[in-house]
PDB file of C-alpha atoms in Angstrom:
ATOM      1  CA  MET A 112      51.220 -58.862 138.523  1.00  0.00           C
ATOM      2  CA  ALA A 113      52.812 -57.727 141.750  1.00  0.00           C
ATOM      3  CA  ASP A 114      50.007 -55.146 142.105  1.00  0.00           C
ATOM      4  CA  VAL A 115      47.394 -57.897 141.794  1.00  0.00           C
ATOM      5  CA  TYR A 116      49.056 -60.689 143.787  1.00  0.00           C
ATOM      6  CA  GLY A 117      51.527 -58.906 146.073  1.00  0.00           C
ATOM      7  CA  ASP A 118      54.950 -60.188 147.030  1.00  0.00           C
ATOM      8  CA  ASP A 119      54.127 -63.798 146.089  1.00  0.00           C
ATOM      9  CA  TRP A 120      53.107 -62.829 142.547  1.00  0.00           C
ATOM     10  CA  ARG A 121      55.459 -65.357 140.929  1.00  0.00           C
ATOM     11  CA  VAL A 122      53.704 -68.256 142.675  1.00  0.00           C
ATOM     12  CA  ASP A 123      50.175 -66.907 142.330  1.00  0.00           C
ATOM     13  CA  VAL A 124      50.454 -65.938 138.665  1.00  0.00           C
ATOM     14  CA  LEU A 125      51.766 -69.446 137.934  1.00  0.00           C
ATOM     15  CA  ASN A 126      48.648 -70.808 139.646  1.00  0.00           C
ATOM     16  CA  LEU A 127      46.513 -68.660 137.333  1.00  0.00           C
ATOM     17  CA  ALA A 128      48.435 -70.016 134.336  1.00  0.00           C
ATOM     18  CA  ARG A 129      47.948 -73.556 135.640  1.00  0.00           C
ATOM     19  CA  TYR A 130      44.200 -72.913 135.931  1.00  0.00           C
ATOM     20  CA  VAL A 131      44.188 -71.907 132.263  1.00  0.00           C
ATOM     21  CA  ALA A 132      46.355 -74.913 131.330  1.00  0.00           C
ATOM     22  CA  LYS A 133      43.917 -77.221 133.141  1.00  0.00           C
ATOM     23  CA  HIS A 134      41.058 -75.633 131.191  1.00  0.00           C
ATOM     24  CA  ILE A 135      42.952 -76.239 127.930  1.00  0.00           C
ATOM     25  CA  GLY A 136      43.743 -79.855 128.774  1.00  0.00           C
ATOM     26  CA  CYS A 137      40.209 -80.642 129.951  1.00  0.00           C
ATOM     27  CA  ARG A 138      38.719 -79.035 126.885  1.00  0.00           C
ATOM     28  CA  MET A 139      41.014 -80.946 124.524  1.00  0.00           C
ATOM     29  CA  ALA A 140      40.238 -84.223 126.299  1.00  0.00           C
ATOM     30  CA  HIS A 141      36.501 -83.490 126.283  1.00  0.00           C
ATOM     31  CA  GLU A 142      36.667 -82.937 122.528  1.00  0.00           C
ATOM     32  CA  GLY A 143      38.477 -86.256 122.030  1.00  0.00           C
ATOM     33  CA  TYR A 144      42.019 -84.999 121.463  1.00  0.00           C
ATOM     34  CA  PRO A 145      45.028 -86.345 123.339  1.00  0.00           C
ATOM     35  CA  VAL A 146      46.362 -83.843 125.865  1.00  0.00           C
ATOM     36  CA  PRO A 147      49.935 -82.811 125.038  1.00  0.00           C
ATOM     37  CA  PRO A 148      52.389 -84.141 127.665  1.00  0.00           C
ATOM     38  CA  SER A 149      53.607 -80.612 128.374  1.00  0.00           C
ATOM     39  CA  ILE A 150      50.273 -79.675 129.990  1.00  0.00           C
ATOM     40  CA  PRO A 151      50.258 -82.316 132.771  1.00  0.00           C
ATOM     41  CA  THR A 152      53.973 -81.627 133.337  1.00  0.00           C
ATOM     42  CA  PHE A 153      53.189 -77.934 133.840  1.00  0.00           C
ATOM     43  CA  LEU A 154      50.221 -78.755 136.096  1.00  0.00           C
ATOM     44  CA  ASN A 155      52.476 -80.953 138.229  1.00  0.00           C
ATOM     45  CA  GLY A 156      54.951 -78.162 138.926  1.00  0.00           C
ATOM     46  CA  GLY A 157      56.837 -77.589 135.683  1.00  0.00           C
ATOM     47  CA  GLY A 158      58.162 -74.039 135.565  1.00  0.00           C
ATOM     48  CA  ARG A 159      57.051 -73.015 132.088  1.00  0.00           C
ATOM     49  CA  LEU A 160      54.668 -74.287 129.430  1.00  0.00           C
ATOM     50  CA  ASN A 161      56.816 -73.766 126.344  1.00  0.00           C
ATOM     51  CA  ASP A 162      54.340 -74.794 123.654  1.00  0.00           C
ATOM     52  CA  VAL A 163      51.301 -72.765 124.797  1.00  0.00           C
ATOM     53  CA  GLU A 164      51.003 -69.036 124.223  1.00  0.00           C
ATOM     54  CA  MET A 165      48.812 -67.286 126.823  1.00  0.00           C
ATOM     55  CA  VAL A 166      47.878 -63.619 126.463  1.00  0.00           C
ATOM     56  CA  LEU A 167      45.736 -61.558 128.832  1.00  0.00           C
ATOM     57  CA  PHE A 168      43.251 -59.155 127.290  1.00  0.00           C
ATOM     58  CA  LYS A 169      40.389 -56.812 128.098  1.00  0.00           C
ATOM     59  CA  SER A 170      37.230 -57.273 126.056  1.00  0.00           C
ATOM     60  CA  ARG A 171      35.575 -53.938 125.312  1.00  0.00           C
ATOM     61  CA  PRO A 172      32.097 -55.429 124.599  1.00  0.00           C
ATOM     62  CA  HIS A 173      32.175 -57.392 127.863  1.00  0.00           C
ATOM     63  CA  TYR A 174      33.371 -54.307 129.726  1.00  0.00           C
ATOM     64  CA  GLU A 175      30.473 -52.289 128.312  1.00  0.00           C
ATOM     65  CA  LEU A 176      28.062 -55.061 129.329  1.00  0.00           C
ATOM     66  CA  TYR A 177      29.542 -54.967 132.833  1.00  0.00           C
ATOM     67  CA  ARG A 178      29.161 -51.174 133.016  1.00  0.00           C
ATOM     68  CA  MET A 179      25.539 -51.300 131.796  1.00  0.00           C
ATOM     69  CA  GLY A 180      24.785 -53.968 134.384  1.00  0.00           C
ATOM     70  CA  MET A 181      26.331 -51.868 137.129  1.00  0.00           C
ATOM     71  CA  ARG A 182      24.279 -48.869 135.994  1.00  0.00           C
ATOM     72  CA  ASP A 183      21.047 -50.883 135.929  1.00  0.00           C
ATOM     73  CA  GLY A 184      21.710 -52.857 139.123  1.00  0.00           C
ATOM     74  CA  ILE A 185      22.154 -56.157 137.274  1.00  0.00           C
ATOM     75  CA  ASP A 186      24.996 -58.594 137.866  1.00  0.00           C
ATOM     76  CA  SER A 187      26.245 -59.022 134.304  1.00  0.00           C
ATOM     77  CA  ARG A 188      29.495 -60.749 135.181  1.00  0.00           C
ATOM     78  CA  GLY A 189      30.046 -64.157 133.724  1.00  0.00           C
ATOM     79  CA  LEU A 190      32.278 -66.712 132.081  1.00  0.00           C
ATOM     80  CA  TRP A 191      32.470 -66.804 128.287  1.00  0.00           C
ATOM     81  CA  ILE A 192      34.304 -69.485 126.357  1.00  0.00           C
ATOM     82  CA  SER A 193      35.047 -68.919 122.677  1.00  0.00           C
ATOM     83  CA  PRO A 194      34.727 -71.707 120.121  1.00  0.00           C
ATOM     84  CA  ALA A 195      37.969 -73.594 119.633  1.00  0.00           C
ATOM     85  CA  ASN A 196      40.005 -73.641 116.451  1.00  0.00           C
ATOM     86  CA  GLY A 197      42.369 -76.433 115.586  1.00  0.00           C
ATOM     87  CA  ALA A 198      44.519 -77.886 112.863  1.00  0.00           C
ATOM     88  CA  VAL A 199      45.431 -81.477 112.123  1.00  0.00           C
ATOM     89  CA  SER A 200      48.697 -82.505 110.526  1.00  0.00           C
ATOM     90  CA  ARG A 201      47.959 -84.700 107.518  1.00  0.00           C
ATOM     91  CA  SER A 202      51.379 -86.313 107.636  1.00  0.00           C
ATOM     92  CA  ARG A 203      51.248 -87.139 111.358  1.00  0.00           C
ATOM     93  CA  GLN A 204      47.458 -87.640 111.491  1.00  0.00           C
ATOM     94  CA  GLN A 205      47.191 -85.762 114.775  1.00  0.00           C
ATOM     95  CA  LEU A 206      46.333 -82.400 116.233  1.00  0.00           C
ATOM     96  CA  SER A 207      49.016 -79.814 115.529  1.00  0.00           C
ATOM     97  CA  MET A 208      47.360 -76.580 116.777  1.00  0.00           C
ATOM     98  CA  TYR A 209      44.547 -75.740 119.182  1.00  0.00           C
ATOM     99  CA  SER A 210      43.406 -72.270 120.222  1.00  0.00           C
ATOM    100  CA  SER A 211      40.574 -70.455 121.941  1.00  0.00           C
ATOM    101  CA  SER A 212      39.921 -67.945 124.678  1.00  0.00           C
ATOM    102  CA  LEU A 213      37.993 -67.619 127.875  1.00  0.00           C
ATOM    103  CA  ILE A 214      36.732 -64.444 129.516  1.00  0.00           C
ATOM    104  CA  VAL A 215      35.860 -63.903 133.171  1.00  0.00           C
ATOM    105  CA  ASN A 216      33.774 -60.749 133.525  1.00  0.00           C
ATOM    106  CA  PHE A 217      35.694 -58.642 130.970  1.00  0.00           C
ATOM    107  CA  VAL A 218      39.271 -59.906 131.336  1.00  0.00           C
ATOM    108  CA  GLY A 219      40.244 -62.879 129.252  1.00  0.00           C
ATOM    109  CA  VAL A 220      43.030 -65.215 128.293  1.00  0.00           C
ATOM    110  CA  MET A 221      43.663 -66.109 124.686  1.00  0.00           C
ATOM    111  CA  TYR A 222      45.633 -69.333 124.318  1.00  0.00           C
ATOM    112  CA  ARG A 223      47.225 -71.276 121.499  1.00  0.00           C
ATOM    113  CA  TRP A 224      48.964 -74.641 121.716  1.00  0.00           C
ATOM    114  CA  GLU A 225      51.178 -75.672 118.811  1.00  0.00           C
ATOM    115  CA  HIS A 226      53.023 -78.945 118.373  1.00  0.00           C
ATOM    116  CA  ALA A 227      56.816 -78.478 118.629  1.00  0.00           C
ATOM    117  CA  LYS A 228      56.562 -74.732 119.256  1.00  0.00           C
ATOM    118  CA  GLU A 229      58.974 -73.369 121.829  1.00  0.00           C
ATOM    119  CA  ASP A 230      59.171 -69.597 121.336  1.00  0.00           C
ATOM    120  CA  VAL A 231      56.101 -68.501 123.298  1.00  0.00           C
ATOM    121  CA  ASP A 232      55.856 -65.314 125.360  1.00  0.00           C
ATOM    122  CA  PRO A 233      53.337 -66.129 128.137  1.00  0.00           C
ATOM    123  CA  PHE A 234      51.841 -63.554 130.490  1.00  0.00           C
ATOM    124  CA  TYR A 235      52.943 -65.348 133.645  1.00  0.00           C
ATOM    125  CA  VAL A 236      56.657 -64.624 133.326  1.00  0.00           C
ATOM    126  CA  TYR A 237      56.280 -60.861 133.760  1.00  0.00           C
ATOM    127  CA  GLN A 238      56.017 -58.902 136.979  1.00  0.00           C
ATOM    128  CA  ARG A 239      54.298 -56.106 135.097  1.00  0.00           C
ATOM    129  CA  GLY A 240      51.105 -57.546 133.622  1.00  0.00           C
ATOM    130  CA  ARG A 241      50.349 -57.009 129.949  1.00  0.00           C
ATOM    131  CA  LEU A 242      46.635 -56.480 129.366  1.00  0.00           C
ATOM    132  CA  HIS A 243      46.002 -56.262 125.619  1.00  0.00           C
ATOM    133  CA  LEU A 244      42.818 -54.990 123.999  1.00  0.00           C
ATOM    134  CA  ARG A 245      40.938 -57.957 122.499  1.00  0.00           C
ATOM    135  CA  HIS A 246      40.096 -56.238 119.237  1.00  0.00           C
ATOM    136  CA  ARG A 247      43.832 -55.723 118.584  1.00  0.00           C
ATOM    137  CA  LEU A 248      44.690 -59.411 118.947  1.00  0.00           C
ATOM    138  CA  PRO A 249      44.431 -61.923 116.106  1.00  0.00           C
ATOM    139  CA  GLU A 250      41.424 -64.204 115.913  1.00  0.00           C
ATOM    140  CA  VAL A 251      41.915 -67.519 117.672  1.00  0.00           C
TER     141      VAL A 251
END
């Protein structure tokens, strides 16, 4: 992350994570689900979003599309948003898990919110970025 953002990587990578968190919250609200309180807390300066896993990845099909576009003189960059998956707790009658991914050009973020989960390993806490291959990650 220091190679991408420079000396202020800790601040800037948190801003990237907050952008993703805002996407998650807006998407949940748009689909009629209550936004977990942890998301607005994180957006308002909280240091870590403990119930949302965020993983960076490179999508091989999107990378190949980008390369073909470059070869053919076509701007094939874009924003892709995967369908969301969720689970509802029967006993609590509320959302208990929500996951999806978004891709900008060929680099994406897979995210998963889980109620009462606190053992996440998000990308934004590391100085050395972890860029996984999408086909090696579980389905969202």
